Each structure stands twice: as structure tokens, then as C-alpha cells.
Amino acid sequence: MTQSRNVQLLAEKAQEELWSALRTGRLRGGQFISISQLVALLDCPIAAVREAVKQASSQGLLTTYPKRGLQVMEAHPDTIRECLDFRRVLDQEGARRRISHNALSGLDELRGQHEAMRQTASADLRPELPPKAIAVDLSLHNYLAEGLENSQLAAAYDANKMRIAIIQNVRPFLQDRIVSAMEEHLEIIDAMENRQTERALQAIDHHCAQTLRWWGVA
């Protein structure tokens, strides 16, 4: 293996580890951390970590303060509104394109997952349920993002998805929210299955508004 290839692999590993730390909450919104602490947390060489920090900073996930260290994106109300509005716009376009192109395969599976989660959440309050609900929640948003069929839009969507993950770690998916969120997603799915574009767009609008309300920033 050449030295340049080894450097590239280390950089990729550091970025994957950093993304995982942000997504899982090992690095939380608003947290300050030094570069040496981040190196220890990610267990990667400092050069590779610095490259990962550059990538995260370019996407607004981290801010570097000279002589102070790094700060994870803070979940301010305005930031939350902008991130959810960004997702809403791309979700709507993804839904519109899928309906327009008749690219609707996979909706049956999504419906089944959401119905099962709604039923489980109605009767089950175990602590591990919210993370499972987030995975189901993401399945529809990922489906809509894939409907964009545009690599640049998909990259922007992925960056915003990471910002929303940081927000979710600060404002967890409450047990009481799971059932209504699944019902809102099922409305979107039903509208798409019936090729009702305007109804799907309105359902996505409603889902965004309800998420803002549950996060206390409506």
C-alpha cells in the first residue's frame, strides 16, 4: 500500500468516526472540545482528524476557535427552523419527482415499517424504542432524498441530515411523539401511493410544522 493511499484511508476513517460521534451524541450540540481530546475520542492520527474537522466545519457542524478548540453546532431555535425548512423543501421535491416519474417502488415496505412502529409505540414504552423509531423515521426521509436523483442535492441533504441528528441528540425523540410522527409519515406515504402530489406536499408541510412544535420552536 502506498503512503498516499494509507493517508487517504486514515482520513476516511477519521471522518467516519467523527460523523459517528456527532450522530450518536458522543459529541453533543454546543460542546467544546480540544483537538487533542478529539484525537483521543476518535482514536485517529491528528493529521487525519484535522482533515475531518475541515470537512465538518465546511458543513457547519463544527466551529474552530483559535486557542480555544472546537465547538459542535448549537441547536439554536433559528438553526432548528432552518434545518427543518431545508429538509422540508427537499422532501417535497423528492416526493414530487417520485410521483412524477412513477418511481414509487418500496412504499409498501415503508408503510409496513411505519405501521409496525406505530403499533409498538402505542403499547411499548421501553427506553430502546426512540432510537428504533428514529431509524424508521429516517427511512422515509432517505427515500424522499433518493427521489431527487441529483448527487449535489443528495450531498446537501446528507449534510443537513447530520445537523438534524445533532439537534435530535439535544431534543430527543420523546415516547409521546412517536405515534403522531408515524401517523404523519403514513399520511405522506398514502398520498404518494395514490399519486396525489399536492396532498403529499401538504402532508410534508404538516409533518415539518408538527416537528417544530414538538421541539418547542414553532
Short mmCIF file of C-alpha atoms in Angstrom, two decimals:
data_model
loop_
_atom_site.label_atom_id
_atom_site.label_comp_id
_atom_site.label_asym_id
_atom_site.label_seq_id
_atom_site.Cartn_x
_atom_site.Cartn_y
_atom_site.Cartn_z
CA MET A 1 0.00 0.00 0.00
CA THR A 2 1.43 3.41 -0.97
CA GLN A 3 1.89 6.11 1.62
CA SER A 4 -0.64 8.41 -0.08
CA ARG A 5 -3.25 5.64 -0.08
CA ASN A 6 -2.62 5.00 3.61
CA VAL A 7 -3.06 8.71 4.37
CA GLN A 8 -6.34 8.69 2.44
CA LEU A 9 -7.63 5.67 4.35
CA LEU A 10 -6.77 7.28 7.69
CA ALA A 11 -8.55 10.47 6.64
CA GLU A 12 -11.65 8.47 5.64
CA LYS A 13 -11.58 6.58 8.93
CA ALA A 14 -11.31 9.82 10.91
CA GLN A 15 -14.25 11.33 9.05
CA GLU A 16 -16.38 8.22 9.59
CA GLU A 17 -15.52 8.25 13.30
CA LEU A 18 -16.30 11.95 13.59
CA TRP A 19 -19.63 11.52 11.79
CA SER A 20 -20.48 8.63 14.11
CA ALA A 21 -19.60 10.67 17.21
CA LEU A 22 -21.87 13.50 16.07
CA ARG A 23 -24.70 11.20 15.03
CA THR A 24 -24.72 9.14 18.22
CA GLY A 25 -24.29 12.04 20.63
CA ARG A 26 -20.78 11.26 21.82
CA LEU A 27 -20.22 14.81 20.64
CA ARG A 28 -23.23 16.88 21.64
CA GLY A 29 -24.62 20.14 20.38
CA GLY A 30 -22.77 23.15 21.80
CA GLN A 31 -19.98 21.03 23.32
CA PHE A 32 -16.44 22.45 23.38
CA ILE A 33 -13.57 20.04 22.80
CA SER A 34 -9.85 20.47 22.18
CA ILE A 35 -8.20 18.92 19.15
CA SER A 36 -6.17 16.62 21.42
CA GLN A 37 -9.35 15.43 23.12
CA LEU A 38 -10.94 14.84 19.72
CA VAL A 39 -7.91 12.82 18.60
CA ALA A 40 -8.33 10.62 21.67
CA LEU A 41 -12.08 10.29 21.18
CA LEU A 42 -11.78 9.29 17.53
CA ASP A 43 -8.61 7.24 18.04
CA CYS A 44 -7.10 8.57 14.82
CA PRO A 45 -3.89 10.46 13.95
CA ILE A 46 -4.01 14.20 14.40
CA ALA A 47 -3.46 14.96 10.68
CA ALA A 48 -6.41 12.78 9.72
CA VAL A 49 -8.56 14.35 12.44
CA ARG A 50 -7.71 17.85 11.24
CA GLU A 51 -8.90 16.90 7.75
CA ALA A 52 -12.15 15.54 9.18
CA VAL A 53 -12.60 18.76 11.16
CA LYS A 54 -12.22 20.77 7.94
CA GLN A 55 -14.97 18.75 6.31
CA ALA A 56 -17.26 19.11 9.32
CA SER A 57 -16.57 22.84 9.56
CA SER A 58 -17.41 23.36 5.88
CA GLN A 59 -20.84 21.86 6.58
CA GLY A 60 -21.48 23.94 9.69
CA LEU A 61 -21.15 21.00 12.07
CA LEU A 62 -18.09 22.31 13.92
CA THR A 63 -16.63 25.77 14.54
CA THR A 64 -12.94 26.28 15.26
CA TYR A 65 -11.90 28.91 17.80
CA PRO A 66 -8.17 29.73 17.85
CA LYS A 67 -6.54 28.77 21.17
CA ARG A 68 -9.90 27.55 22.49
CA GLY A 69 -10.62 24.46 20.46
CA LEU A 70 -13.73 23.30 18.64
CA GLN A 71 -17.42 23.71 19.28
CA VAL A 72 -20.15 21.43 17.98
CA MET A 73 -23.05 23.16 16.24
CA GLU A 74 -25.52 24.57 18.76
CA ALA A 75 -29.21 23.73 18.45
CA HIS A 76 -30.49 27.31 18.49
CA PRO A 77 -34.16 27.83 17.57
CA ASP A 78 -33.24 29.62 14.33
CA THR A 79 -30.87 26.81 13.39
CA ILE A 80 -33.56 24.22 14.05
CA ARG A 81 -36.07 26.11 11.92
CA GLU A 82 -33.62 26.48 9.05
CA CYS A 83 -32.56 22.81 9.14
CA LEU A 84 -36.14 21.56 9.15
CA ASP A 85 -37.16 24.02 6.44
CA PHE A 86 -34.23 22.82 4.32
CA ARG A 87 -35.37 19.22 4.76
CA ARG A 88 -38.99 20.13 4.07
CA VAL A 89 -38.15 21.74 0.73
CA LEU A 90 -36.03 18.80 -0.46
CA ASP A 91 -38.50 16.23 0.90
CA GLN A 92 -41.25 17.91 -1.09
CA GLU A 93 -39.19 17.96 -4.26
CA GLY A 94 -38.21 14.33 -3.76
CA ALA A 95 -41.86 13.37 -3.35
CA ARG A 96 -42.88 15.40 -6.39
CA ARG A 97 -40.23 13.77 -8.58
CA ARG A 98 -41.01 10.25 -7.39
CA ILE A 99 -44.70 10.74 -8.16
CA SER A 100 -43.98 12.44 -11.48
CA HIS A 101 -41.57 9.67 -12.57
CA ASN A 102 -43.73 6.89 -11.12
CA ALA A 103 -40.70 5.86 -9.03
CA LEU A 104 -42.72 4.54 -6.11
CA SER A 105 -41.37 1.05 -5.53
CA GLY A 106 -40.56 0.41 -1.88
CA LEU A 107 -43.54 2.28 -0.43
CA ASP A 108 -45.21 -0.96 0.68
CA GLU A 109 -42.18 -1.82 2.80
CA LEU A 110 -42.05 1.68 4.27
CA ARG A 111 -45.74 1.51 5.13
CA GLY A 112 -45.23 -1.82 6.91
CA GLN A 113 -42.32 -0.48 8.97
CA HIS A 114 -44.24 2.62 9.99
CA GLU A 115 -47.42 0.74 10.88
CA ALA A 116 -45.43 -1.73 12.97
CA MET A 117 -43.64 1.10 14.80
CA ARG A 118 -46.91 2.94 15.42
CA GLN A 119 -48.45 -0.19 16.89
CA THR A 120 -45.39 -0.93 19.02
CA ALA A 121 -45.17 2.64 20.30
CA SER A 122 -48.84 2.61 21.28
CA ALA A 123 -48.20 -0.23 23.74
CA ASP A 124 -44.46 -0.27 24.45
CA LEU A 125 -42.54 2.36 26.44
CA ARG A 126 -39.16 0.67 26.67
CA PRO A 127 -36.13 3.02 26.63
CA GLU A 128 -34.69 1.48 23.45
CA LEU A 129 -37.78 2.38 21.43
CA PRO A 130 -36.88 6.01 20.47
CA PRO A 131 -33.63 5.04 18.65
CA LYS A 132 -35.57 2.41 16.70
CA ALA A 133 -38.24 5.00 15.91
CA ILE A 134 -35.59 7.41 14.61
CA ALA A 135 -34.37 4.70 12.22
CA VAL A 136 -37.90 4.20 10.90
CA ASP A 137 -38.38 7.96 10.70
CA LEU A 138 -35.18 8.32 8.66
CA SER A 139 -36.24 5.57 6.27
CA LEU A 140 -38.91 7.79 4.70
CA HIS A 141 -36.72 10.89 4.61
CA ASN A 142 -33.95 8.87 2.93
CA TYR A 143 -36.49 7.54 0.43
CA LEU A 144 -37.56 11.08 -0.46
CA ALA A 145 -33.93 12.23 -0.75
CA GLU A 146 -33.15 9.37 -3.12
CA GLY A 147 -36.05 10.54 -5.27
CA LEU A 148 -34.14 13.74 -6.04
CA GLU A 149 -31.76 11.79 -8.28
CA ASN A 150 -29.18 14.57 -8.06
CA SER A 151 -25.80 13.96 -6.46
CA GLN A 152 -25.31 17.58 -5.37
CA LEU A 153 -28.74 17.80 -3.78
CA ALA A 154 -28.16 14.41 -2.14
CA ALA A 155 -24.86 15.63 -0.66
CA ALA A 156 -26.53 18.76 0.70
CA TYR A 157 -29.34 16.62 2.11
CA ASP A 158 -26.84 14.31 3.86
CA ALA A 159 -25.05 17.27 5.46
CA ASN A 160 -28.35 18.63 6.72
CA LYS A 161 -29.30 15.17 7.99
CA MET A 162 -26.21 15.26 10.19
CA ARG A 163 -27.21 18.68 11.53
CA ILE A 164 -30.66 17.31 12.37
CA ALA A 165 -29.02 14.32 14.11
CA ILE A 166 -27.14 16.76 16.36
CA ILE A 167 -30.40 18.54 17.11
CA GLN A 168 -32.16 15.23 17.88
CA ASN A 169 -29.49 14.37 20.44
CA VAL A 170 -30.24 17.63 22.23
CA ARG A 171 -34.00 17.30 21.81
CA PRO A 172 -34.64 13.54 21.95
CA PHE A 173 -37.45 11.71 20.17
CA LEU A 174 -40.00 11.59 23.01
CA GLN A 175 -42.10 8.49 23.50
CA ASP A 176 -45.29 10.53 23.13
CA ARG A 177 -44.11 11.87 19.78
CA ILE A 178 -43.50 8.50 18.10
CA VAL A 179 -47.14 7.61 17.37
CA SER A 180 -48.03 11.00 15.87
CA ALA A 181 -44.80 11.09 13.83
CA MET A 182 -45.54 7.65 12.38
CA GLU A 183 -49.09 8.77 11.53
CA GLU A 184 -47.76 11.87 9.78
CA HIS A 185 -45.36 9.74 7.75
CA LEU A 186 -48.14 7.31 6.87
CA GLU A 187 -50.16 10.23 5.50
CA ILE A 188 -47.23 11.14 3.24
CA ILE A 189 -46.85 7.52 2.15
CA ASP A 190 -50.57 7.18 1.43
CA ALA A 191 -50.60 10.35 -0.65
CA MET A 192 -47.64 9.12 -2.70
CA GLU A 193 -49.16 5.69 -3.19
CA ASN A 194 -52.25 7.39 -4.60
CA ARG A 195 -50.10 9.72 -6.72
CA GLN A 196 -51.63 12.78 -5.08
CA THR A 197 -48.81 15.29 -5.38
CA GLU A 198 -50.45 18.28 -3.71
CA ARG A 199 -51.65 16.14 -0.81
CA ALA A 200 -48.14 14.73 -0.35
CA LEU A 201 -46.63 18.23 -0.29
CA GLN A 202 -49.18 19.38 2.26
CA ALA A 203 -48.54 16.30 4.41
CA ILE A 204 -44.81 17.07 4.40
CA ASP A 205 -45.57 20.68 5.37
CA HIS A 206 -47.72 19.43 8.25
CA HIS A 207 -45.03 17.00 9.43
CA CYS A 208 -42.42 19.78 9.50
CA ALA A 209 -44.75 22.09 11.42
CA GLN A 210 -45.55 19.40 13.98
CA THR A 211 -41.88 18.54 14.47
CA LEU A 212 -41.13 22.21 15.15
CA ARG A 213 -43.99 22.34 17.62
CA TRP A 214 -42.76 19.25 19.48
CA TRP A 215 -39.28 20.74 19.61
CA GLY A 216 -40.74 23.92 21.08
CA VAL A 217 -39.63 26.27 18.32
CA ALA A 218 -42.81 26.66 16.25
#
